[in-house]
Amino acid sequence: MRVLLKLSGELLAGRKPPIDWEAFSFYAQEIAAAAREAEIAVVVGGGNILRGARTPVPATGHVMGMLATLINALALRDALRDQGVEALLFSALPVPGVADAVDQWGAKEALSRGAVVLLAGGTGLPYVTTDTAAVLRALALGAELVLKGSKVDGVYTADPEEDPRAERIPRLTHSDYLARGLKVLDPAAVQIAAEHRLPIVVFRADRKGAFLAAIRGETGSRIG
Ligand code: UDP
């Protein structure tokens, strides 16, 4: 089974934002455990460092945000290597000598032989998010499932941090998600996933064993 894991910057910020080395090490261990059961490609977020929409010139800020994902991906690659996992890094914004351009064929080949593939730089285009990049990369790499790691344990009827009456929805269709105007995942990403019938599992990622449980369908909420 091939899965695309979206790891947000919020998770990587851990308890010591913007970059918590212990959090990187924790997620590297989680990925290493999951990689024994499935082929794993990871789209890395950058929100712990910067979000483009909140900058004075968003068109520039989005590029800065994409570069932030590369900073995270470099650290995650080291953390994975510390776990003895072969990890290859590709970037939608290549940096000579640091990160090669995304090569979907090279990435697929690496996944087939059991290496973890890290995808930085989002889509390479401003005004979208790494959620959208995760869905697009999943389609290009032939992943069966997108796993969206979150701080909440699934999709809720409202933001559980703001509304105490919010209830978890264990399973819903892509159109339900879009019709309810939910926000745990970028709607643009869900729209593309809907068109290609690509399922997405939203799960709480900051607990040991969560990735494996999400891959096995034992935790989180499933869209599609
Ligand atoms: N970004 C972008 N294009 C992309 C992916 C990301 O412009 O394809 C920018 C955008 O400004 C975003 C920032 O990079 O706010 C960091 O990504 P994101 O917010 O998705 O990170 P996460 O919330 O997952 O940590």
PDB file of C-alpha atoms and ligand atoms in Angstrom:
ATOM      1  CA  MET A   1       0.000   0.000   0.000  1.00  0.00           C
ATOM      2  CA  ARG A   2       1.229   3.485  -0.870  1.00  0.00           C
ATOM      3  CA  VAL A   3       0.147   6.441   1.256  1.00  0.00           C
ATOM      4  CA  LEU A   4       0.755  10.169   1.217  1.00  0.00           C
ATOM      5  CA  LEU A   5       1.209  11.662   4.640  1.00  0.00           C
ATOM      6  CA  LYS A   6       0.672  15.387   5.103  1.00  0.00           C
ATOM      7  CA  LEU A   7       2.649  16.586   8.115  1.00  0.00           C
ATOM      8  CA  SER A   8       1.793  20.146   9.093  1.00  0.00           C
ATOM      9  CA  GLY A   9       4.216  22.705  10.440  1.00  0.00           C
ATOM     10  CA  GLU A  10       2.015  22.978  13.524  1.00  0.00           C
ATOM     11  CA  LEU A  11       2.974  19.425  14.495  1.00  0.00           C
ATOM     12  CA  LEU A  12       6.671  20.007  13.821  1.00  0.00           C
ATOM     13  CA  ALA A  13       6.603  23.082  16.074  1.00  0.00           C
ATOM     14  CA  GLY A  14       5.893  20.700  18.966  1.00  0.00           C
ATOM     15  CA  ARG A  15       6.465  22.367  22.327  1.00  0.00           C
ATOM     16  CA  LYS A  16       9.350  24.584  21.179  1.00  0.00           C
ATOM     17  CA  PRO A  17       8.188  26.550  18.135  1.00  0.00           C
ATOM     18  CA  PRO A  18       9.141  27.212  15.453  1.00  0.00           C
ATOM     19  CA  ILE A  19      11.243  24.031  15.278  1.00  0.00           C
ATOM     20  CA  ASP A  20      11.142  21.421  18.015  1.00  0.00           C
ATOM     21  CA  TRP A  21      13.911  18.891  17.330  1.00  0.00           C
ATOM     22  CA  GLU A  22      12.226  16.408  19.646  1.00  0.00           C
ATOM     23  CA  ALA A  23       9.063  16.637  17.560  1.00  0.00           C
ATOM     24  CA  PHE A  24      11.064  15.944  14.390  1.00  0.00           C
ATOM     25  CA  SER A  25      12.620  12.930  16.061  1.00  0.00           C
ATOM     26  CA  PHE A  26       9.197  11.704  17.251  1.00  0.00           C
ATOM     27  CA  TYR A  27       7.643  11.999  13.775  1.00  0.00           C
ATOM     28  CA  ALA A  28      10.687  10.358  12.195  1.00  0.00           C
ATOM     29  CA  GLN A  29      10.157   7.363  14.513  1.00  0.00           C
ATOM     30  CA  GLU A  30       6.486   7.288  13.625  1.00  0.00           C
ATOM     31  CA  ILE A  31       7.264   7.391   9.900  1.00  0.00           C
ATOM     32  CA  ALA A  32       9.927   4.689  10.330  1.00  0.00           C
ATOM     33  CA  ALA A  33       7.380   2.395  12.010  1.00  0.00           C
ATOM     34  CA  ALA A  34       4.749   3.080   9.348  1.00  0.00           C
ATOM     35  CA  ALA A  35       7.276   2.563   6.543  1.00  0.00           C
ATOM     36  CA  ARG A  36       7.647  -1.068   7.611  1.00  0.00           C
ATOM     37  CA  GLU A  37       4.008  -1.598   6.611  1.00  0.00           C
ATOM     38  CA  ALA A  38       3.434   0.818   3.712  1.00  0.00           C
ATOM     39  CA  GLU A  39       5.224   2.941   1.151  1.00  0.00           C
ATOM     40  CA  ILE A  40       5.289   6.470   2.499  1.00  0.00           C
ATOM     41  CA  ALA A  41       5.589   9.819   0.753  1.00  0.00           C
ATOM     42  CA  VAL A  42       5.432  12.884   2.989  1.00  0.00           C
ATOM     43  CA  VAL A  43       4.309  16.378   2.038  1.00  0.00           C
ATOM     44  CA  VAL A  44       5.790  18.699   4.626  1.00  0.00           C
ATOM     45  CA  GLY A  45       4.001  21.890   5.728  1.00  0.00           C
ATOM     46  CA  GLY A  46       5.616  25.157   6.758  1.00  0.00           C
ATOM     47  CA  GLY A  47       3.064  26.953   8.915  1.00  0.00           C
ATOM     48  CA  ASN A  48       5.331  26.717  11.991  1.00  0.00           C
ATOM     49  CA  ILE A  49       7.678  29.158  10.256  1.00  0.00           C
ATOM     50  CA  LEU A  50       5.496  31.271   7.969  1.00  0.00           C
ATOM     51  CA  ARG A  51       2.115  31.444   6.246  1.00  0.00           C
ATOM     52  CA  GLY A  52       2.051  33.546   3.088  1.00  0.00           C
ATOM     53  CA  ALA A  53      -1.443  34.944   3.485  1.00  0.00           C
ATOM     54  CA  ARG A  54      -0.363  36.742   6.681  1.00  0.00           C
ATOM     55  CA  THR A  55       2.533  38.660   5.096  1.00  0.00           C
ATOM     56  CA  PRO A  56       2.426  42.257   3.725  1.00  0.00           C
ATOM     57  CA  VAL A  57       2.913  41.069   0.132  1.00  0.00           C
ATOM     58  CA  PRO A  58       1.183  37.676  -0.052  1.00  0.00           C
ATOM     59  CA  ALA A  59       2.566  36.798  -3.491  1.00  0.00           C
ATOM     60  CA  THR A  60       6.059  36.976  -1.957  1.00  0.00           C
ATOM     61  CA  GLY A  61       4.940  35.551   1.364  1.00  0.00           C
ATOM     62  CA  HIS A  62       3.614  32.376  -0.249  1.00  0.00           C
ATOM     63  CA  VAL A  63       7.024  31.757  -1.799  1.00  0.00           C
ATOM     64  CA  MET A  64       8.568  32.316   1.646  1.00  0.00           C
ATOM     65  CA  GLY A  65       6.061  29.809   3.032  1.00  0.00           C
ATOM     66  CA  MET A  66       7.062  27.253   0.413  1.00  0.00           C
ATOM     67  CA  LEU A  67      10.715  27.755   1.318  1.00  0.00           C
ATOM     68  CA  ALA A  68       9.735  27.248   4.970  1.00  0.00           C
ATOM     69  CA  THR A  69       8.504  23.765   4.028  1.00  0.00           C
ATOM     70  CA  LEU A  70      11.959  23.051   2.616  1.00  0.00           C
ATOM     71  CA  ILE A  71      13.581  24.069   5.918  1.00  0.00           C
ATOM     72  CA  ASN A  72      11.312  21.580   7.710  1.00  0.00           C
ATOM     73  CA  ALA A  73      11.946  18.870   5.134  1.00  0.00           C
ATOM     74  CA  LEU A  74      15.726  19.175   5.517  1.00  0.00           C
ATOM     75  CA  ALA A  75      15.408  18.667   9.276  1.00  0.00           C
ATOM     76  CA  LEU A  76      12.971  15.772   8.834  1.00  0.00           C
ATOM     77  CA  ARG A  77      15.342  14.034   6.412  1.00  0.00           C
ATOM     78  CA  ASP A  78      18.124  14.168   9.010  1.00  0.00           C
ATOM     79  CA  ALA A  79      15.758  12.881  11.682  1.00  0.00           C
ATOM     80  CA  LEU A  80      14.727   9.982   9.420  1.00  0.00           C
ATOM     81  CA  ARG A  81      18.343   9.149   8.653  1.00  0.00           C
ATOM     82  CA  ASP A  82      19.003   9.051  12.403  1.00  0.00           C
ATOM     83  CA  GLN A  83      16.366   6.321  12.523  1.00  0.00           C
ATOM     84  CA  GLY A  84      18.195   4.401   9.786  1.00  0.00           C
ATOM     85  CA  VAL A  85      15.505   5.204   7.204  1.00  0.00           C
ATOM     86  CA  GLU A  86      16.529   5.998   3.646  1.00  0.00           C
ATOM     87  CA  ALA A  87      14.811   9.295   2.849  1.00  0.00           C
ATOM     88  CA  LEU A  88      14.905  11.143  -0.465  1.00  0.00           C
ATOM     89  CA  LEU A  89      14.052  14.810  -0.674  1.00  0.00           C
ATOM     90  CA  PHE A  90      12.432  16.535  -3.645  1.00  0.00           C
ATOM     91  CA  SER A  91      11.300  20.128  -3.829  1.00  0.00           C
ATOM     92  CA  ALA A  92       8.822  21.970  -6.028  1.00  0.00           C
ATOM     93  CA  LEU A  93      11.240  24.878  -5.576  1.00  0.00           C
ATOM     94  CA  PRO A  94      14.573  23.176  -6.250  1.00  0.00           C
ATOM     95  CA  VAL A  95      17.724  24.572  -4.670  1.00  0.00           C
ATOM     96  CA  PRO A  96      20.916  23.435  -6.424  1.00  0.00           C
ATOM     97  CA  GLY A  97      23.078  21.380  -4.111  1.00  0.00           C
ATOM     98  CA  VAL A  98      20.313  21.192  -1.498  1.00  0.00           C
ATOM     99  CA  ALA A  99      17.115  19.778  -2.975  1.00  0.00           C
ATOM    100  CA  ASP A 100      16.405  18.365  -6.416  1.00  0.00           C
ATOM    101  CA  ALA A 101      13.303  19.245  -8.411  1.00  0.00           C
ATOM    102  CA  VAL A 102      10.316  16.941  -7.950  1.00  0.00           C
ATOM    103  CA  ASP A 103      10.631  13.974 -10.274  1.00  0.00           C
ATOM    104  CA  GLN A 104       7.511  11.833  -9.973  1.00  0.00           C
ATOM    105  CA  TRP A 105       9.104   8.871 -11.747  1.00  0.00           C
ATOM    106  CA  GLY A 106      12.209   8.966  -9.562  1.00  0.00           C
ATOM    107  CA  ALA A 107       9.989   9.344  -6.496  1.00  0.00           C
ATOM    108  CA  LYS A 108       7.851   6.341  -7.481  1.00  0.00           C
ATOM    109  CA  GLU A 109      10.924   4.239  -8.051  1.00  0.00           C
ATOM    110  CA  ALA A 110      12.271   5.193  -4.615  1.00  0.00           C
ATOM    111  CA  LEU A 111       8.931   4.364  -2.967  1.00  0.00           C
ATOM    112  CA  SER A 112       8.827   0.964  -4.701  1.00  0.00           C
ATOM    113  CA  ARG A 113      12.137   0.007  -3.162  1.00  0.00           C
ATOM    114  CA  GLY A 114      11.018   1.066   0.308  1.00  0.00           C
ATOM    115  CA  ALA A 115      12.608   4.508   0.645  1.00  0.00           C
ATOM    116  CA  VAL A 116      10.602   7.336   2.226  1.00  0.00           C
ATOM    117  CA  VAL A 117      10.073  10.277  -0.131  1.00  0.00           C
ATOM    118  CA  LEU A 118       9.882  13.806   1.271  1.00  0.00           C
ATOM    119  CA  LEU A 119       8.187  16.430  -0.875  1.00  0.00           C
ATOM    120  CA  ALA A 120       8.912  20.062  -0.053  1.00  0.00           C
ATOM    121  CA  GLY A 121       7.899  23.341  -1.659  1.00  0.00           C
ATOM    122  CA  GLY A 122       4.183  22.521  -1.833  1.00  0.00           C
ATOM    123  CA  THR A 123       2.927  22.841  -5.397  1.00  0.00           C
ATOM    124  CA  GLY A 124       5.564  25.453  -6.242  1.00  0.00           C
ATOM    125  CA  LEU A 125       2.735  27.961  -6.828  1.00  0.00           C
ATOM    126  CA  PRO A 126       1.519  30.713  -4.509  1.00  0.00           C
ATOM    127  CA  TYR A 127      -2.033  31.016  -3.143  1.00  0.00           C
ATOM    128  CA  VAL A 128      -2.600  27.356  -2.327  1.00  0.00           C
ATOM    129  CA  THR A 129      -1.584  25.230   0.650  1.00  0.00           C
ATOM    130  CA  THR A 130       0.348  22.067   1.274  1.00  0.00           C
ATOM    131  CA  ASP A 131      -3.001  20.241   1.697  1.00  0.00           C
ATOM    132  CA  THR A 132      -3.580  20.816  -2.007  1.00  0.00           C
ATOM    133  CA  ALA A 133       0.003  19.777  -2.723  1.00  0.00           C
ATOM    134  CA  ALA A 134      -0.614  16.571  -0.726  1.00  0.00           C
ATOM    135  CA  VAL A 135      -3.625  15.609  -2.844  1.00  0.00           C
ATOM    136  CA  LEU A 136      -1.887  16.449  -6.132  1.00  0.00           C
ATOM    137  CA  ARG A 137       1.254  14.545  -5.168  1.00  0.00           C
ATOM    138  CA  ALA A 138      -0.815  11.568  -3.997  1.00  0.00           C
ATOM    139  CA  LEU A 139      -2.466  11.428  -7.420  1.00  0.00           C
ATOM    140  CA  ALA A 140       0.819  11.771  -9.306  1.00  0.00           C
ATOM    141  CA  LEU A 141       2.530   9.096  -7.205  1.00  0.00           C
ATOM    142  CA  GLY A 142      -0.391   6.673  -7.285  1.00  0.00           C
ATOM    143  CA  ALA A 143      -1.016   6.757  -3.506  1.00  0.00           C
ATOM    144  CA  GLU A 144      -4.289   5.117  -2.424  1.00  0.00           C
ATOM    145  CA  LEU A 145      -4.819   7.293   0.587  1.00  0.00           C
ATOM    146  CA  VAL A 146      -3.944  10.731   1.958  1.00  0.00           C
ATOM    147  CA  LEU A 147      -3.291  10.853   5.696  1.00  0.00           C
ATOM    148  CA  LYS A 148      -3.645  14.312   7.157  1.00  0.00           C
ATOM    149  CA  GLY A 149      -1.911  14.512  10.513  1.00  0.00           C
ATOM    150  CA  SER A 150      -3.635  16.976  12.805  1.00  0.00           C
ATOM    151  CA  LYS A 151      -3.817  18.043  16.440  1.00  0.00           C
ATOM    152  CA  VAL A 152      -7.454  16.937  16.572  1.00  0.00           C
ATOM    153  CA  ASP A 153      -8.560  13.336  16.185  1.00  0.00           C
ATOM    154  CA  GLY A 154     -10.699  13.755  13.105  1.00  0.00           C
ATOM    155  CA  VAL A 155     -13.282  15.878  11.336  1.00  0.00           C
ATOM    156  CA  TYR A 156     -15.674  17.703  13.687  1.00  0.00           C
ATOM    157  CA  THR A 157     -19.004  19.434  13.030  1.00  0.00           C
ATOM    158  CA  ALA A 158     -17.297  22.682  14.171  1.00  0.00           C
ATOM    159  CA  ASP A 159     -13.870  23.659  15.503  1.00  0.00           C
ATOM    160  CA  PRO A 160     -13.686  21.629  18.779  1.00  0.00           C
ATOM    161  CA  GLU A 161     -11.390  24.246  20.322  1.00  0.00           C
ATOM    162  CA  GLU A 162     -14.030  26.929  19.839  1.00  0.00           C
ATOM    163  CA  ASP A 163     -17.305  25.030  20.153  1.00  0.00           C
ATOM    164  CA  PRO A 164     -17.679  22.564  23.061  1.00  0.00           C
ATOM    165  CA  ARG A 165     -20.723  21.017  21.342  1.00  0.00           C
ATOM    166  CA  ALA A 166     -18.675  20.045  18.276  1.00  0.00           C
ATOM    167  CA  GLU A 167     -18.985  16.337  17.478  1.00  0.00           C
ATOM    168  CA  ARG A 168     -16.577  14.082  15.653  1.00  0.00           C
ATOM    169  CA  ILE A 169     -17.754  12.671  12.324  1.00  0.00           C
ATOM    170  CA  PRO A 170     -16.116   9.247  11.810  1.00  0.00           C
ATOM    171  CA  ARG A 171     -16.945   9.006   8.116  1.00  0.00           C
ATOM    172  CA  LEU A 172     -18.240  11.444   5.505  1.00  0.00           C
ATOM    173  CA  THR A 173     -18.200  11.949   1.765  1.00  0.00           C
ATOM    174  CA  HIS A 174     -16.123  14.602   0.027  1.00  0.00           C
ATOM    175  CA  SER A 175     -19.346  16.475  -0.855  1.00  0.00           C
ATOM    176  CA  ASP A 176     -20.530  16.369   2.787  1.00  0.00           C
ATOM    177  CA  TYR A 177     -17.226  17.885   3.830  1.00  0.00           C
ATOM    178  CA  LEU A 178     -17.494  20.663   1.233  1.00  0.00           C
ATOM    179  CA  ALA A 179     -21.196  21.334   1.887  1.00  0.00           C
ATOM    180  CA  ARG A 180     -20.603  21.734   5.639  1.00  0.00           C
ATOM    181  CA  GLY A 181     -17.861  24.337   5.028  1.00  0.00           C
ATOM    182  CA  LEU A 182     -15.438  22.482   7.311  1.00  0.00           C
ATOM    183  CA  LYS A 183     -11.908  23.778   7.761  1.00  0.00           C
ATOM    184  CA  VAL A 184      -9.632  21.062   9.137  1.00  0.00           C
ATOM    185  CA  LEU A 185      -8.448  20.544   5.576  1.00  0.00           C
ATOM    186  CA  ASP A 186      -8.176  23.083   2.760  1.00  0.00           C
ATOM    187  CA  PRO A 187     -11.444  22.776   0.714  1.00  0.00           C
ATOM    188  CA  ALA A 188      -9.489  23.164  -2.551  1.00  0.00           C
ATOM    189  CA  ALA A 189      -7.664  19.950  -1.652  1.00  0.00           C
ATOM    190  CA  VAL A 190     -10.909  18.110  -0.880  1.00  0.00           C
ATOM    191  CA  GLN A 191     -12.427  19.296  -4.172  1.00  0.00           C
ATOM    192  CA  ILE A 192      -9.565  17.786  -6.176  1.00  0.00           C
ATOM    193  CA  ALA A 193      -9.651  14.587  -4.094  1.00  0.00           C
ATOM    194  CA  ALA A 194     -13.410  14.327  -4.769  1.00  0.00           C
ATOM    195  CA  GLU A 195     -12.910  14.533  -8.511  1.00  0.00           C
ATOM    196  CA  HIS A 196     -10.476  11.616  -8.347  1.00  0.00           C
ATOM    197  CA  ARG A 197     -12.217   9.608  -5.603  1.00  0.00           C
ATOM    198  CA  LEU A 198      -9.126   9.822  -3.429  1.00  0.00           C
ATOM    199  CA  PRO A 199      -9.896   9.122   0.249  1.00  0.00           C
ATOM    200  CA  ILE A 200      -8.426  11.294   3.006  1.00  0.00           C
ATOM    201  CA  VAL A 201      -8.058  10.288   6.656  1.00  0.00           C
ATOM    202  CA  VAL A 202      -7.748  13.096   9.213  1.00  0.00           C
ATOM    203  CA  PHE A 203      -6.205  11.813  12.446  1.00  0.00           C
ATOM    204  CA  ARG A 204      -4.496  12.991  15.589  1.00  0.00           C
ATOM    205  CA  ALA A 205      -0.801  12.572  14.845  1.00  0.00           C
ATOM    206  CA  ASP A 206       0.969  13.506  18.085  1.00  0.00           C
ATOM    207  CA  ARG A 207       0.492  10.108  19.750  1.00  0.00           C
ATOM    208  CA  LYS A 208       2.717   7.086  19.448  1.00  0.00           C
ATOM    209  CA  GLY A 209       1.423   4.528  16.945  1.00  0.00           C
ATOM    210  CA  ALA A 210      -1.019   6.993  15.358  1.00  0.00           C
ATOM    211  CA  PHE A 211       0.376   6.766  11.809  1.00  0.00           C
ATOM    212  CA  LEU A 212       0.117   3.002  11.742  1.00  0.00           C
ATOM    213  CA  ALA A 213      -3.374   3.111  13.230  1.00  0.00           C
ATOM    214  CA  ALA A 214      -4.432   5.648  10.582  1.00  0.00           C
ATOM    215  CA  ILE A 215      -3.031   3.523   7.758  1.00  0.00           C
ATOM    216  CA  ARG A 216      -4.933   0.532   9.127  1.00  0.00           C
ATOM    217  CA  GLY A 217      -8.155   2.544   9.337  1.00  0.00           C
ATOM    218  CA  GLU A 218      -8.297   2.221  13.119  1.00  0.00           C
ATOM    219  CA  THR A 219      -8.351   5.916  13.974  1.00  0.00           C
ATOM    220  CA  GLY A 220      -9.443   9.327  12.714  1.00  0.00           C
ATOM    221  CA  SER A 221     -12.185  10.402  10.349  1.00  0.00           C
ATOM    222  CA  ARG A 222     -12.364   9.224   6.774  1.00  0.00           C
ATOM    223  CA  ILE A 223     -13.454  11.529   3.948  1.00  0.00           C
ATOM    224  CA  GLY A 224     -14.530   9.496   0.902  1.00  0.00           C
TER     225      GLY A 224
HETATM  226  N1  UDP B   1       2.309  27.587   0.085  1.00  0.00           N
HETATM  227  C1  UDP B   1       2.074  28.017  -1.210  1.00  0.00           C
HETATM  228  N2  UDP B   1       1.865  27.070  -2.171  1.00  0.00           N
HETATM  229  C2  UDP B   1       1.831  25.732  -1.906  1.00  0.00           C
HETATM  230  C3  UDP B   1       2.037  25.322  -0.571  1.00  0.00           C
HETATM  231  C4  UDP B   1       2.272  26.268   0.405  1.00  0.00           C
HETATM  232  O1  UDP B   1       2.082  29.198  -1.497  1.00  0.00           O
HETATM  233  O2  UDP B   1       1.639  24.941  -2.827  1.00  0.00           O
HETATM  234  C5  UDP B   1       2.647  28.595   1.104  1.00  0.00           C
HETATM  235  C6  UDP B   1       1.416  29.230   1.740  1.00  0.00           C
HETATM  236  O3  UDP B   1       1.696  30.592   1.971  1.00  0.00           O
HETATM  237  C7  UDP B   1       1.314  28.489   3.064  1.00  0.00           C
HETATM  238  C8  UDP B   1       2.769  28.244   3.413  1.00  0.00           C
HETATM  239  O4  UDP B   1       3.388  27.996   2.154  1.00  0.00           O
HETATM  240  O5  UDP B   1       0.685  29.258   4.057  1.00  0.00           O
HETATM  241  C9  UDP B   1       3.009  27.071   4.350  1.00  0.00           C
HETATM  242  O6  UDP B   1       2.238  25.966   3.949  1.00  0.00           O
HETATM  243  P1  UDP B   1       0.959  25.463   4.780  1.00  0.00           P
HETATM  244  O7  UDP B   1       0.218  26.644   5.358  1.00  0.00           O
HETATM  245  O8  UDP B   1       0.176  24.559   3.921  1.00  0.00           O
HETATM  246  O9  UDP B   1       1.664  24.663   5.933  1.00  0.00           O
HETATM  247  P2  UDP B   1       1.000  23.887   7.154  1.00  0.00           P
HETATM  248  O10 UDP B   1      -0.228  24.636   7.616  1.00  0.00           O
HETATM  249  O11 UDP B   1       0.633  22.555   6.664  1.00  0.00           O
HETATM  250  O12 UDP B   1       2.091  23.820   8.158  1.00  0.00           O
END
